[in-house]
Tab-separated table of C-alpha atoms in Angstrom:
chain	number	residue	atom	x	y	z
P	1	MET	CA	14.270	82.868	73.969
P	2	ALA	CA	17.655	81.545	75.086
P	3	ALA	CA	16.992	78.312	73.237
P	4	ALA	CA	15.957	80.146	70.059
P	5	GLY	CA	19.041	82.343	70.222
P	6	GLY	CA	21.304	79.210	70.596
P	7	ALA	CA	19.634	77.585	67.560
P	8	GLU	CA	20.045	80.720	65.524
P	9	ALA	CA	23.762	80.853	66.537
P	10	GLY	CA	24.177	77.226	65.553
P	11	GLY	CA	22.475	77.763	62.205
P	12	ALA	CA	24.742	80.689	61.418
P	13	GLU	CA	27.762	78.639	62.356
P	14	ALA	CA	26.620	75.849	59.996
P	15	ARG	CA	26.000	78.295	57.163
P	16	GLY	CA	29.445	79.782	57.752
P	17	ALA	CA	31.018	76.340	57.617
P	18	VAL	CA	29.237	75.476	54.418
P	19	SER	CA	30.095	78.807	52.811
P	20	ALA	CA	33.796	78.345	53.611
P	21	LEU	CA	33.750	74.841	52.334
P	22	ARG	CA	32.133	75.295	48.982
P	23	PRO	CA	35.163	76.894	47.176
P	24	ARG	CA	37.467	74.318	48.726
P	25	LEU	CA	35.180	71.446	47.474
P	26	ALA	CA	35.237	72.991	44.095
P	27	ALA	CA	39.053	73.124	44.077
P	28	LEU	CA	39.261	69.440	45.046
P	29	GLY	CA	36.729	68.656	42.246
P	30	ARG	CA	39.073	70.321	39.662
P	31	ARG	CA	41.943	68.251	40.976
P	32	LEU	CA	39.916	65.094	40.411
P	33	ALA	CA	39.067	66.289	36.885
P	34	VAL	CA	42.751	66.554	35.853
P	35	PRO	CA	43.682	63.712	33.376
P	36	ARG	CA	45.770	61.057	35.305
P	37	GLY	CA	48.926	59.437	33.851
P	38	ALA	CA	50.403	56.222	34.959
P	39	GLY	CA	51.193	55.742	38.680
P	40	GLY	CA	49.369	56.508	41.896
P	41	ASP	CA	46.715	54.420	43.507
P	42	ASP	CA	43.200	54.590	41.991
P	43	THR	CA	41.678	53.170	45.199
P	44	PHE	CA	42.549	56.296	47.059
P	45	LEU	CA	41.404	58.478	44.238
P	46	ALA	CA	38.080	56.606	44.234
P	47	LYS	CA	37.750	56.978	47.914
P	48	GLY	CA	38.490	60.703	47.833
P	49	SER	CA	35.895	61.141	44.990
P	50	ALA	CA	33.257	59.274	46.956
P	51	THR	CA	33.898	61.330	50.127
P	52	LEU	CA	33.795	64.515	48.111
P	53	GLU	CA	30.372	63.689	46.606
P	54	LYS	CA	29.020	62.703	49.992
P	55	LEU	CA	30.289	65.975	51.485
P	56	LYS	CA	28.627	67.948	48.683
P	57	ASP	CA	25.326	66.240	49.543
P	58	LEU	CA	25.747	66.952	53.223
P	59	CYS	CA	26.414	70.622	52.455
P	60	ASN	CA	23.278	70.816	50.417
P	61	GLU	CA	21.211	69.190	53.045
P	62	GLY	CA	22.477	71.552	55.720
P	63	LYS	CA	21.768	69.229	58.610
P	64	GLU	CA	25.251	68.053	59.773
P	65	HIS	CA	27.310	69.695	62.481
P	66	PRO	CA	30.251	71.667	60.975
P	67	SER	CA	32.782	69.442	62.718
P	68	THR	CA	31.337	66.506	60.732
P	69	LEU	CA	31.746	68.417	57.456
P	70	TRP	CA	35.300	69.398	58.300
P	71	GLN	CA	36.230	65.891	59.173
P	72	PHE	CA	34.846	64.576	55.838
P	73	TYR	CA	36.834	67.365	54.097
P	74	ALA	CA	40.036	66.406	55.843
P	75	GLN	CA	39.586	62.817	54.778
P	76	ALA	CA	38.965	63.783	51.103
P	77	VAL	CA	42.041	65.867	51.204
P	78	LEU	CA	44.187	63.050	52.621
P	79	ASP	CA	42.913	60.482	49.981
P	80	ILE	CA	43.142	62.803	46.901
P	81	THR	CA	46.593	64.144	47.739
P	82	TYR	CA	47.912	60.607	48.527
P	83	PHE	CA	47.162	59.626	44.948
P	84	GLU	CA	49.113	62.755	43.808
P	85	GLU	CA	52.003	62.065	46.100
P	86	ASN	CA	52.274	58.467	44.851
P	87	GLN	CA	52.578	59.880	41.303
P	88	LEU	CA	55.426	62.161	42.339
P	89	VAL	CA	57.274	59.184	43.967
P	90	ASN	CA	56.690	56.947	40.890
P	91	GLU	CA	58.078	59.739	38.673
P	92	ASP	CA	61.073	60.193	41.072
P	93	PHE	CA	60.125	63.778	41.831
P	94	PRO	CA	60.853	65.474	38.382
P	95	GLU	CA	63.477	68.084	38.920
P	96	GLU	CA	61.811	70.849	36.851
P	97	SER	CA	58.294	70.653	38.416
P	98	SER	CA	58.258	68.637	41.679
P	99	LEU	CA	59.239	71.426	44.113
P	100	GLN	CA	56.200	73.489	43.101
P	101	LYS	CA	53.871	70.433	43.223
P	102	VAL	CA	55.276	69.564	46.707
P	103	LYS	CA	54.536	73.145	47.921
P	104	GLU	CA	51.030	72.957	46.481
P	105	LEU	CA	50.319	69.649	48.176
P	106	ILE	CA	51.568	71.102	51.519
P	107	CYS	CA	49.157	74.028	51.166
P	108	ILE	CA	46.294	71.625	50.458
P	109	LEU	CA	47.148	69.357	53.418
P	110	SER	CA	47.050	72.529	55.595
P	111	GLU	CA	43.578	73.557	54.439
P	112	PRO	CA	41.570	71.509	56.959
P	113	GLU	CA	43.254	73.126	59.836
P	114	ASP	CA	43.114	76.570	58.144
P	115	LEU	CA	39.418	76.033	57.484
P	116	VAL	CA	38.680	75.519	61.286
P	117	ARG	CA	40.650	78.693	62.216
P	118	GLU	CA	38.901	80.702	59.394
P	119	CYS	CA	35.452	79.928	60.777
P	120	ASN	CA	36.232	81.495	64.181
P	121	ILE	CA	34.510	78.976	66.303
P	122	ASN	CA	36.739	79.502	69.306
P	123	GLU	CA	37.765	75.827	69.281
P	124	GLU	CA	41.246	74.405	68.673
P	125	PRO	CA	41.560	72.260	65.503
P	126	ILE	CA	42.337	69.236	67.554
P	127	ASN	CA	38.973	69.474	69.320
P	128	VAL	CA	37.138	69.703	65.961
P	129	LEU	CA	39.108	67.425	63.548
P	130	GLY	CA	40.382	64.997	66.157
P	131	ALA	CA	43.878	63.890	67.053
P	132	GLU	CA	44.059	61.229	64.398
P	133	LEU	CA	43.216	63.312	61.469
P	134	LEU	CA	45.579	66.078	62.520
P	135	GLU	CA	48.329	63.447	63.145
P	136	CYS	CA	47.840	62.136	59.552
P	137	LEU	CA	47.865	65.638	58.049
P	138	TYR	CA	51.142	66.546	59.781
P	139	TRP	CA	52.748	63.168	59.099
P	140	ARG	CA	51.870	63.497	55.371
P	141	LYS	CA	53.312	66.942	55.196
P	142	GLY	CA	56.521	65.994	56.911
P	143	ALA	CA	56.942	62.689	55.023
P	144	LEU	CA	56.292	64.365	51.699
P	145	LEU	CA	59.107	66.851	52.366
P	146	TYR	CA	61.299	64.123	53.664
P	147	MET	CA	60.721	62.107	50.414
P	148	TYR	CA	61.421	65.080	48.279
P	149	CYS	CA	64.698	65.909	50.117
P	150	HIS	CA	65.780	62.255	49.882
P	151	THR	CA	65.567	62.477	46.124
P	152	ALA	CA	66.804	65.982	45.654
P	153	LYS	CA	69.993	65.426	47.625
P	154	GLU	CA	71.175	63.183	44.859
P	155	ARG	CA	71.014	65.971	42.327
P	156	SER	CA	74.409	67.614	43.056
P	157	LYS	CA	74.102	70.509	40.576
P	158	TRP	CA	70.611	71.414	41.757
P	159	LEU	CA	71.629	71.020	45.443
P	160	ARG	CA	74.679	73.408	45.008
P	161	GLU	CA	72.354	76.042	43.321
P	162	ASN	CA	69.394	75.565	45.739
P	163	ILE	CA	70.960	74.754	49.126
P	164	ALA	CA	68.833	77.372	51.034
P	165	VAL	CA	65.659	75.856	49.549
P	166	PHE	CA	66.766	72.320	50.454
P	167	LYS	CA	67.570	73.354	54.057
P	168	LYS	CA	64.258	75.060	54.412
P	169	CYS	CA	62.439	71.920	53.098
P	170	LEU	CA	64.339	69.834	55.647
P	171	ASN	CA	63.533	72.185	58.519
P	172	ASP	CA	59.826	72.449	57.578
P	173	GLY	CA	59.655	68.712	57.261
P	174	ALA	CA	61.218	68.171	60.712
P	175	HIS	CA	58.791	70.793	62.148
P	176	TYR	CA	55.754	68.939	60.755
P	177	LEU	CA	56.979	65.543	61.973
P	178	MET	CA	57.652	66.880	65.443
P	179	LYS	CA	54.191	68.473	65.440
P	180	MET	CA	52.872	65.111	64.443
P	181	LEU	CA	54.605	63.406	67.369
P	182	SER	CA	52.895	65.716	69.763
P	183	PHE	CA	49.552	64.136	68.916
P	184	ARG	CA	50.611	60.587	69.377
P	185	SER	CA	49.145	58.478	72.158
P	186	PRO	CA	51.521	55.835	73.604
P	187	LEU	CA	50.632	52.288	74.059
P	188	GLN	CA	50.616	51.263	77.683
P	189	LEU	CA	52.494	47.979	77.907
P	190	ASN	CA	51.575	45.874	81.069
P	191	GLU	CA	53.281	42.785	82.501
P	192	ASP	CA	51.257	40.456	80.290
P	193	VAL	CA	52.952	41.778	77.221
P	194	SER	CA	56.068	39.795	76.215
P	195	LEU	CA	58.418	41.045	73.677
P	196	GLN	CA	61.907	39.727	72.956
P	197	ASP	CA	63.025	42.866	71.259
P	198	LYS	CA	63.388	45.528	74.019
P	199	ASP	CA	63.985	48.361	71.506
P	200	THR	CA	60.660	47.482	69.769
P	201	ALA	CA	58.899	47.491	73.152
P	202	ARG	CA	60.271	50.909	73.954
P	203	LEU	CA	59.195	52.340	70.654
P	204	LEU	CA	55.777	50.811	71.101
P	205	SER	CA	55.467	52.454	74.511
P	206	GLU	CA	56.422	55.791	72.976
P	207	ALA	CA	54.009	55.332	70.029
P	208	LEU	CA	56.895	55.633	67.583
P	209	LEU	CA	56.603	52.323	65.639
P	210	TRP	CA	55.443	52.717	62.086
P	211	GLN	CA	54.036	50.128	59.547
P	212	GLN	CA	53.712	49.840	55.793
P	213	GLU	CA	50.399	49.324	54.085
P	214	ASP	CA	50.811	45.538	54.153
P	215	GLY	CA	51.458	45.668	57.946
P	216	ALA	CA	55.253	44.963	57.780
P	217	PRO	CA	57.458	47.148	59.971
P	218	SER	CA	59.091	49.726	57.736
P	219	CYS	CA	60.416	52.738	59.648
P	220	LEU	CA	61.136	53.904	63.124
P	221	VAL	CA	61.237	57.570	64.353
P	222	SER	CA	63.024	58.238	67.605
P	223	SER	CA	62.134	61.371	69.439
P	224	LYS	CA	65.212	61.145	71.569
P	225	SER	CA	67.581	61.388	68.641
P	226	GLY	CA	65.494	63.845	66.553
P	227	ILE	CA	63.725	62.949	63.294
P	228	ASP	CA	65.843	60.066	62.215
P	229	PRO	CA	63.850	57.428	60.191
P	230	VAL	CA	65.691	54.130	60.164
P	231	GLN	CA	64.904	51.343	57.710
P	232	LEU	CA	64.210	47.974	59.210
P	233	PRO	CA	65.457	44.670	57.763
P	234	ASN	CA	63.172	43.258	55.008
P	235	ALA	CA	61.562	46.650	54.411
P	236	LYS	CA	61.385	47.519	50.732
P	237	PRO	CA	63.685	50.456	49.967
P	238	SER	CA	61.168	51.959	47.468
P	239	SER	CA	58.424	51.995	50.105
P	240	VAL	CA	60.299	52.843	53.250
P	241	TYR	CA	58.920	56.362	53.351
P	242	LEU	CA	55.480	55.406	52.138
P	243	VAL	CA	54.197	54.385	55.405
P	244	THR	CA	50.913	54.782	57.171
P	245	LEU	CA	50.171	55.495	60.829
P	246	THR	CA	49.431	52.629	63.247
P	247	TYR	CA	47.351	54.007	66.049
P	248	TRP	CA	48.288	52.713	69.552
P	249	GLN	CA	45.306	53.964	71.245
């Protein structure tokens, strides 16, 4: 009887997860259907589309554990929004429309964590999605706001008229980045590791060294001095903020 009751509870949990996912999958599908202009990276869009289709199939089969479905959903969100973020960057964050677009993307990047809480499974999102996915979601939200503010601060007229909005974006971005840092796992450096640059070694040990897509060091974030991205020599100015996480785990 106990086993039957557990199976029934598990089935109800799975059905609840699928029910909560379906409207979100439909929303992501509509984003994929929007005509695309120049810019962005079609590779990530294709990855997001493939993940979305796989997730739809898994929902229809009804055999996967909810945590697997949520993790696939988080990955689809990361890929599809990355494409859209690249478009914003390539278009230099259009003054008339970019703030609303940034807010929209922040909401979408929050959906995986919101989904877990909505399903009331008595588990923290980190135990369901995993530290790496949560780290990426918070990094992307913080970096997006930082990129937006980096561009908006050059628009003096807009800045004078919207200083409160600008400050809120900065504060929210810093919050997301600090939250992201709380998920980081430092690299344990032993005596066999030899690094001539002591600052690099310290940042590695604190899990605060970042890399670009091509593997070249691009940006450092120091927790001791607050959120203070510093461009490294030879890093491309246009891509200094378009960095991906390197996991030191």
